[in-house]
Amino acid sequence: MAFVPGYKHDLFLSYARAEGAWADTFRKALCDEFHVRTGEEVTVWQDSRNLRVGQKWDDEIKEGIRSAAAFLAIVSPSYLKSDWCRDERAVALEKTIEALKVGSFHRFLKVIKTPDPDKLYEKMLGEIEDIRFFNPADDFELPEGSAEFTAKIRALVWQIRELLTLLGNKGQKLYIAPGALDTLKDRKDLENELKDRGFTVKPKVPLDPTFGKGPIRDAMDGVSHAIFVFGAVYEEFTADQIQVARELGKPVVYWLQPGSGQMEMLRRIQDLGELP
């Protein structure tokens, strides 16, 4: 199962046949480190059956690219000369590189294994930051298993984890309850943070008691959680939104400021009955 829901694979690994042995070692190190850092498995599509020499390329490899959350290119002089790798990039870029941007990341990842003499690796999608697995002093690959190699793997895992997390959050909707003016800044900061993390935040307009419960119910429809930022005192409108969340069976997150003024709100919440 992929780390990101909705995809068959998390990564599609694109590399030249000449780099097959290195790609195997790289993939194992990447998967092991990802599991250590997240406790989750990252799934990687890799052409281990050499489909490129057969008739199944159009079906299996294209489907592998399109069903992966991200495309990872292992760039080397052999990669830059490969027609197969060029065609794989073309499939990955069907929707343009800008369409592959998620937050500050791209769903096209560049790993530079071996630099070419003309430094074309820098010009290939030059707007995308790459991670270089070679020593800039002599252009030789970092020894597999060395401290430098492991550090590059960890940097790549961090980038992949952030990208996949953003993709996993994308499309997930959260309800942040409008409330008292003294919670406005905290709510806005929370809303901005969640949007930066890829979530869709509802309601689209700051509701208040003049709207009634209908728009509250509509805004909560389809959200995964309802989040409430409590102010200094009990507020009836917040209690109304909590009641709607309870009726809809929404999991609820409470964000409480310290102070004795919260005791009445907490008591009233308990009076509303069990919440998921």
CSV table of C-alpha atoms in Angstrom, one decimal:
chain,number,residue,atom,x,y,z
A,1,MET,CA,0.0,0.0,0.0
A,2,ALA,CA,1.3,3.4,-0.9
A,3,PHE,CA,2.1,6.1,1.7
A,4,VAL,CA,-0.2,8.5,-0.2
A,5,PRO,CA,-3.8,7.4,-0.5
A,6,GLY,CA,-5.1,7.2,-4.1
A,7,TYR,CA,-1.8,6.1,-5.7
A,8,LYS,CA,-0.5,2.6,-6.4
A,9,HIS,CA,3.1,3.6,-5.7
A,10,ASP,CA,4.8,6.5,-3.9
A,11,LEU,CA,7.8,6.7,-6.3
A,12,PHE,CA,8.6,5.8,-9.8
A,13,LEU,CA,12.3,5.2,-10.2
A,14,SER,CA,13.7,6.3,-13.6
A,15,TYR,CA,17.3,5.3,-14.4
A,16,ALA,CA,19.6,4.1,-17.2
A,17,ARG,CA,20.1,0.3,-17.5
A,18,ALA,CA,23.9,0.9,-16.8
A,19,GLU,CA,23.0,2.2,-13.4
A,20,GLY,CA,20.9,-0.8,-12.4
A,21,ALA,CA,23.1,-2.1,-9.6
A,22,TRP,CA,23.5,1.3,-8.1
A,23,ALA,CA,19.8,1.9,-8.3
A,24,ASP,CA,19.1,-1.3,-6.4
A,25,THR,CA,21.4,-0.2,-3.6
A,26,PHE,CA,20.0,3.3,-3.6
A,27,ARG,CA,16.4,2.1,-3.4
A,28,LYS,CA,17.1,-0.2,-0.5
A,29,ALA,CA,18.9,2.5,1.4
A,30,LEU,CA,16.1,4.9,0.7
A,31,CYS,CA,13.3,2.5,1.7
A,32,ASP,CA,15.1,1.5,4.9
A,33,GLU,CA,15.7,5.1,6.0
A,34,PHE,CA,12.2,6.1,5.2
A,35,HIS,CA,10.9,3.3,7.4
A,36,VAL,CA,13.3,4.4,10.2
A,37,ARG,CA,12.2,8.0,10.0
A,38,THR,CA,8.4,7.5,9.6
A,39,GLY,CA,7.6,4.0,10.7
A,40,GLU,CA,5.9,3.6,7.3
A,41,GLU,CA,6.8,1.8,4.1
A,42,VAL,CA,7.5,3.8,0.9
A,43,THR,CA,6.5,1.9,-2.2
A,44,VAL,CA,8.8,2.2,-5.2
A,45,TRP,CA,8.0,1.1,-8.9
A,46,GLN,CA,11.2,-0.1,-10.4
A,47,ASP,CA,11.6,-1.9,-13.8
A,48,SER,CA,13.2,-5.0,-12.3
A,49,ARG,CA,12.0,-7.2,-15.2
A,50,ASN,CA,13.7,-5.1,-18.0
A,51,LEU,CA,10.4,-4.3,-19.7
A,52,ARG,CA,12.0,-1.7,-21.9
A,53,VAL,CA,13.3,-4.4,-24.3
A,54,GLY,CA,9.8,-5.9,-24.8
A,55,GLN,CA,6.4,-4.9,-26.0
A,56,LYS,CA,4.9,-4.1,-22.6
A,57,TRP,CA,6.6,-0.7,-22.2
A,58,ASP,CA,3.6,1.3,-23.2
A,59,ASP,CA,1.3,-0.5,-20.8
A,60,GLU,CA,3.2,-1.3,-17.7
A,61,ILE,CA,5.8,1.5,-17.5
A,62,LYS,CA,3.5,4.3,-18.5
A,63,GLU,CA,0.9,3.0,-16.0
A,64,GLY,CA,3.7,2.8,-13.4
A,65,ILE,CA,4.6,6.5,-14.0
A,66,ARG,CA,1.0,7.7,-14.0
A,67,SER,CA,0.0,5.8,-10.9
A,68,ALA,CA,3.0,7.0,-8.8
A,69,ALA,CA,2.8,10.0,-6.5
A,70,ALA,CA,6.3,11.2,-7.5
A,71,PHE,CA,8.8,10.6,-10.3
A,72,LEU,CA,12.5,10.2,-9.2
A,73,ALA,CA,15.2,10.4,-11.8
A,74,ILE,CA,18.7,9.0,-11.2
A,75,VAL,CA,20.7,11.2,-13.5
A,76,SER,CA,24.0,10.2,-15.0
A,77,PRO,CA,25.6,10.6,-18.5
A,78,SER,CA,24.0,7.3,-19.4
A,79,TYR,CA,20.6,8.6,-18.3
A,80,LEU,CA,20.9,11.8,-20.3
A,81,LYS,CA,21.7,9.7,-23.5
A,82,SER,CA,18.9,7.2,-22.9
A,83,ASP,CA,15.9,7.3,-25.2
A,84,TRP,CA,13.9,5.2,-22.8
A,85,CYS,CA,14.6,7.7,-19.9
A,86,ARG,CA,13.7,10.6,-22.2
A,87,ASP,CA,10.3,8.9,-22.9
A,88,GLU,CA,9.7,8.2,-19.2
A,89,ARG,CA,10.3,11.9,-18.5
A,90,ALA,CA,7.9,12.9,-21.2
A,91,VAL,CA,5.2,10.8,-19.6
A,92,ALA,CA,5.9,12.3,-16.1
A,93,LEU,CA,5.8,15.8,-17.6
A,94,GLU,CA,2.6,15.4,-19.5
A,95,LYS,CA,0.9,18.0,-17.3
A,96,THR,CA,4.0,20.4,-17.3
A,97,ILE,CA,6.4,20.8,-14.4
A,98,GLU,CA,4.3,23.6,-12.8
A,99,ALA,CA,1.4,21.2,-12.5
A,100,LEU,CA,3.6,18.9,-10.5
A,101,LYS,CA,4.3,21.5,-7.9
A,102,VAL,CA,2.9,20.8,-4.4
A,103,GLY,CA,3.6,23.6,-2.0
A,104,SER,CA,7.4,24.3,-2.3
A,105,PHE,CA,8.1,20.8,-3.6
A,106,HIS,CA,7.8,19.2,-7.0
A,107,ARG,CA,6.6,15.7,-7.8
A,108,PHE,CA,9.6,15.3,-10.0
A,109,LEU,CA,12.8,14.6,-8.0
A,110,LYS,CA,16.3,14.7,-9.3
A,111,VAL,CA,19.2,12.6,-7.9
A,112,ILE,CA,22.5,13.3,-9.6
A,113,LYS,CA,24.6,10.1,-9.4
A,114,THR,CA,27.3,11.0,-11.8
A,115,PRO,CA,27.8,14.5,-13.4
A,116,ASP,CA,28.3,14.7,-17.2
A,117,PRO,CA,31.2,16.8,-18.5
A,118,ASP,CA,29.0,19.5,-19.9
A,119,LYS,CA,26.9,19.8,-16.7
A,120,LEU,CA,23.7,19.2,-18.6
A,121,TYR,CA,22.3,17.7,-15.4
A,122,GLU,CA,22.1,21.3,-14.1
A,123,LYS,CA,20.1,22.5,-17.1
A,124,MET,CA,17.6,19.6,-17.2
A,125,LEU,CA,14.6,21.0,-15.3
A,126,GLY,CA,17.0,23.5,-13.8
A,127,GLU,CA,14.3,25.1,-11.6
A,128,ILE,CA,14.1,21.9,-9.6
A,129,GLU,CA,16.6,21.5,-6.7
A,130,ASP,CA,18.6,18.3,-7.0
A,131,ILE,CA,20.5,16.1,-4.5
A,132,ARG,CA,24.0,15.2,-5.6
A,133,PHE,CA,25.5,11.8,-4.8
A,134,PHE,CA,29.0,12.7,-6.0
A,135,ASN,CA,32.0,14.5,-4.6
A,136,PRO,CA,32.3,18.0,-6.3
A,137,ALA,CA,36.1,17.9,-5.8
A,138,ASP,CA,36.6,15.0,-8.2
A,139,ASP,CA,33.1,14.2,-9.6
A,140,PHE,CA,33.2,10.6,-8.3
A,141,GLU,CA,30.2,8.9,-6.7
A,142,LEU,CA,30.0,8.9,-3.0
A,143,PRO,CA,30.9,5.4,-1.7
A,144,GLU,CA,27.7,3.4,-1.0
A,145,GLY,CA,27.2,3.1,2.8
A,146,SER,CA,29.6,6.0,3.6
A,147,ALA,CA,28.6,8.7,6.0
A,148,GLU,CA,28.3,11.1,3.1
A,149,PHE,CA,26.1,8.7,1.1
A,150,THR,CA,23.9,8.2,4.2
A,151,ALA,CA,23.6,11.9,4.8
A,152,LYS,CA,22.4,12.4,1.2
A,153,ILE,CA,19.8,9.6,1.6
A,154,ARG,CA,18.5,11.3,4.8
A,155,ALA,CA,18.2,14.6,3.1
A,156,LEU,CA,16.3,13.0,0.2
A,157,VAL,CA,14.0,11.1,2.7
A,158,TRP,CA,13.1,14.3,4.4
A,159,GLN,CA,12.2,15.9,1.0
A,160,ILE,CA,10.2,12.8,0.0
A,161,ARG,CA,8.4,12.6,3.4
A,162,GLU,CA,7.4,16.3,3.2
A,163,LEU,CA,6.2,15.9,-0.4
A,164,LEU,CA,4.2,12.8,0.3
A,165,THR,CA,2.7,14.3,3.5
A,166,LEU,CA,1.5,17.3,1.5
A,167,LEU,CA,0.0,15.1,-1.2
A,168,GLY,CA,-1.7,13.0,1.5
A,169,ASN,CA,-3.2,16.1,3.1
A,170,LYS,CA,-4.3,17.5,-0.3
A,171,GLY,CA,-8.0,17.2,-0.6
A,172,GLN,CA,-8.6,16.5,3.1
A,173,LYS,CA,-11.0,19.0,4.5
A,174,LEU,CA,-11.0,20.5,8.0
A,175,TYR,CA,-13.5,22.7,9.7
A,176,ILE,CA,-12.1,25.5,11.9
A,177,ALA,CA,-15.0,26.9,13.9
A,178,PRO,CA,-15.4,30.7,13.8
A,179,GLY,CA,-15.7,32.1,17.3
A,180,ALA,CA,-15.0,35.0,19.6
A,181,LEU,CA,-12.8,37.9,18.5
A,182,ASP,CA,-10.2,37.1,21.1
A,183,THR,CA,-9.5,33.9,19.2
A,184,LEU,CA,-9.2,35.5,15.8
A,185,LYS,CA,-5.4,35.6,15.5
A,186,ASP,CA,-5.0,32.1,16.9
A,187,ARG,CA,-7.6,30.7,14.4
A,188,LYS,CA,-6.0,32.6,11.5
A,189,ASP,CA,-2.5,31.4,12.3
A,190,LEU,CA,-3.8,27.8,12.6
A,191,GLU,CA,-5.7,28.2,9.3
A,192,ASN,CA,-2.7,29.4,7.5
A,193,GLU,CA,-0.5,26.6,8.9
A,194,LEU,CA,-3.0,23.9,7.8
A,195,LYS,CA,-3.3,25.4,4.3
A,196,ASP,CA,0.4,25.4,4.0
A,197,ARG,CA,0.4,21.7,4.9
A,198,GLY,CA,-2.0,21.0,2.0
A,199,PHE,CA,-5.4,20.9,3.8
A,200,THR,CA,-8.6,22.5,2.6
A,201,VAL,CA,-10.0,24.6,5.4
A,202,LYS,CA,-13.8,25.4,5.9
A,203,PRO,CA,-16.0,27.3,6.2
A,204,LYS,CA,-15.1,29.6,3.4
A,205,VAL,CA,-16.6,32.7,5.1
A,206,PRO,CA,-16.6,33.5,8.9
A,207,LEU,CA,-20.0,32.2,10.0
A,208,ASP,CA,-21.8,33.8,13.0
A,209,PRO,CA,-25.1,33.3,14.8
A,210,THR,CA,-27.0,35.2,12.1
A,211,PHE,CA,-26.5,32.3,9.6
A,212,GLY,CA,-28.3,29.6,11.7
A,213,LYS,CA,-27.2,26.0,11.9
A,214,GLY,CA,-27.8,25.2,8.2
A,215,PRO,CA,-24.6,26.7,6.8
A,216,ILE,CA,-22.7,25.2,9.7
A,217,ARG,CA,-24.0,21.8,8.8
A,218,ASP,CA,-23.2,22.4,5.1
A,219,ALA,CA,-19.6,23.5,5.9
A,220,MET,CA,-19.0,20.5,8.0
A,221,ASP,CA,-20.2,18.1,5.4
A,222,GLY,CA,-17.2,16.1,4.0
A,223,VAL,CA,-14.7,17.3,6.6
A,224,SER,CA,-12.5,14.8,8.5
A,225,HIS,CA,-12.3,16.8,11.7
A,226,ALA,CA,-13.9,19.9,13.4
A,227,ILE,CA,-11.5,22.1,15.2
A,228,PHE,CA,-12.5,24.5,18.0
A,229,VAL,CA,-10.3,27.3,19.3
A,230,PHE,CA,-11.8,28.4,22.7
A,231,GLY,CA,-11.6,32.0,23.9
A,232,ALA,CA,-11.6,33.3,27.4
A,233,VAL,CA,-15.3,32.9,28.1
A,234,TYR,CA,-18.2,30.6,27.2
A,235,GLU,CA,-19.8,31.4,23.8
A,236,GLU,CA,-23.2,30.1,22.7
A,237,PHE,CA,-22.3,30.1,19.0
A,238,THR,CA,-19.3,27.8,19.6
A,239,ALA,CA,-21.5,25.5,21.6
A,240,ASP,CA,-23.9,25.4,18.6
A,241,GLN,CA,-21.1,24.3,16.3
A,242,ILE,CA,-20.0,21.6,18.7
A,243,GLN,CA,-23.6,20.3,18.8
A,244,VAL,CA,-23.6,20.1,15.0
A,245,ALA,CA,-20.3,18.3,15.0
A,246,ARG,CA,-21.8,15.8,17.5
A,247,GLU,CA,-24.9,15.3,15.4
A,248,LEU,CA,-22.8,14.6,12.3
A,249,GLY,CA,-20.4,12.3,14.1
A,250,LYS,CA,-17.3,14.4,13.3
A,251,PRO,CA,-14.1,13.8,15.3
A,252,VAL,CA,-13.4,17.0,17.3
A,253,VAL,CA,-10.2,18.7,18.3
A,254,TYR,CA,-10.4,21.3,21.1
A,255,TRP,CA,-7.7,24.0,21.3
A,256,LEU,CA,-8.0,25.6,24.8
A,257,GLN,CA,-6.4,28.7,26.2
A,258,PRO,CA,-5.5,28.5,29.9
A,259,GLY,CA,-7.7,30.1,32.5
A,260,SER,CA,-10.6,29.5,34.8
A,261,GLY,CA,-13.0,31.1,32.2
A,262,GLN,CA,-12.8,27.8,30.3
A,263,MET,CA,-14.5,25.8,33.0
A,264,GLU,CA,-18.0,26.8,32.0
A,265,MET,CA,-17.3,25.8,28.4
A,266,LEU,CA,-15.8,22.5,29.4
A,267,ARG,CA,-18.9,21.8,31.6
A,268,ARG,CA,-21.3,22.6,28.8
A,269,ILE,CA,-19.4,20.4,26.4
A,270,GLN,CA,-19.8,17.5,28.8
A,271,ASP,CA,-23.5,18.3,29.0
A,272,LEU,CA,-23.8,17.9,25.2
A,273,GLY,CA,-23.0,14.2,25.6
A,274,GLU,CA,-20.4,11.9,24.0
A,275,LEU,CA,-18.4,13.2,21.1
A,276,PRO,CA,-16.3,11.0,18.7
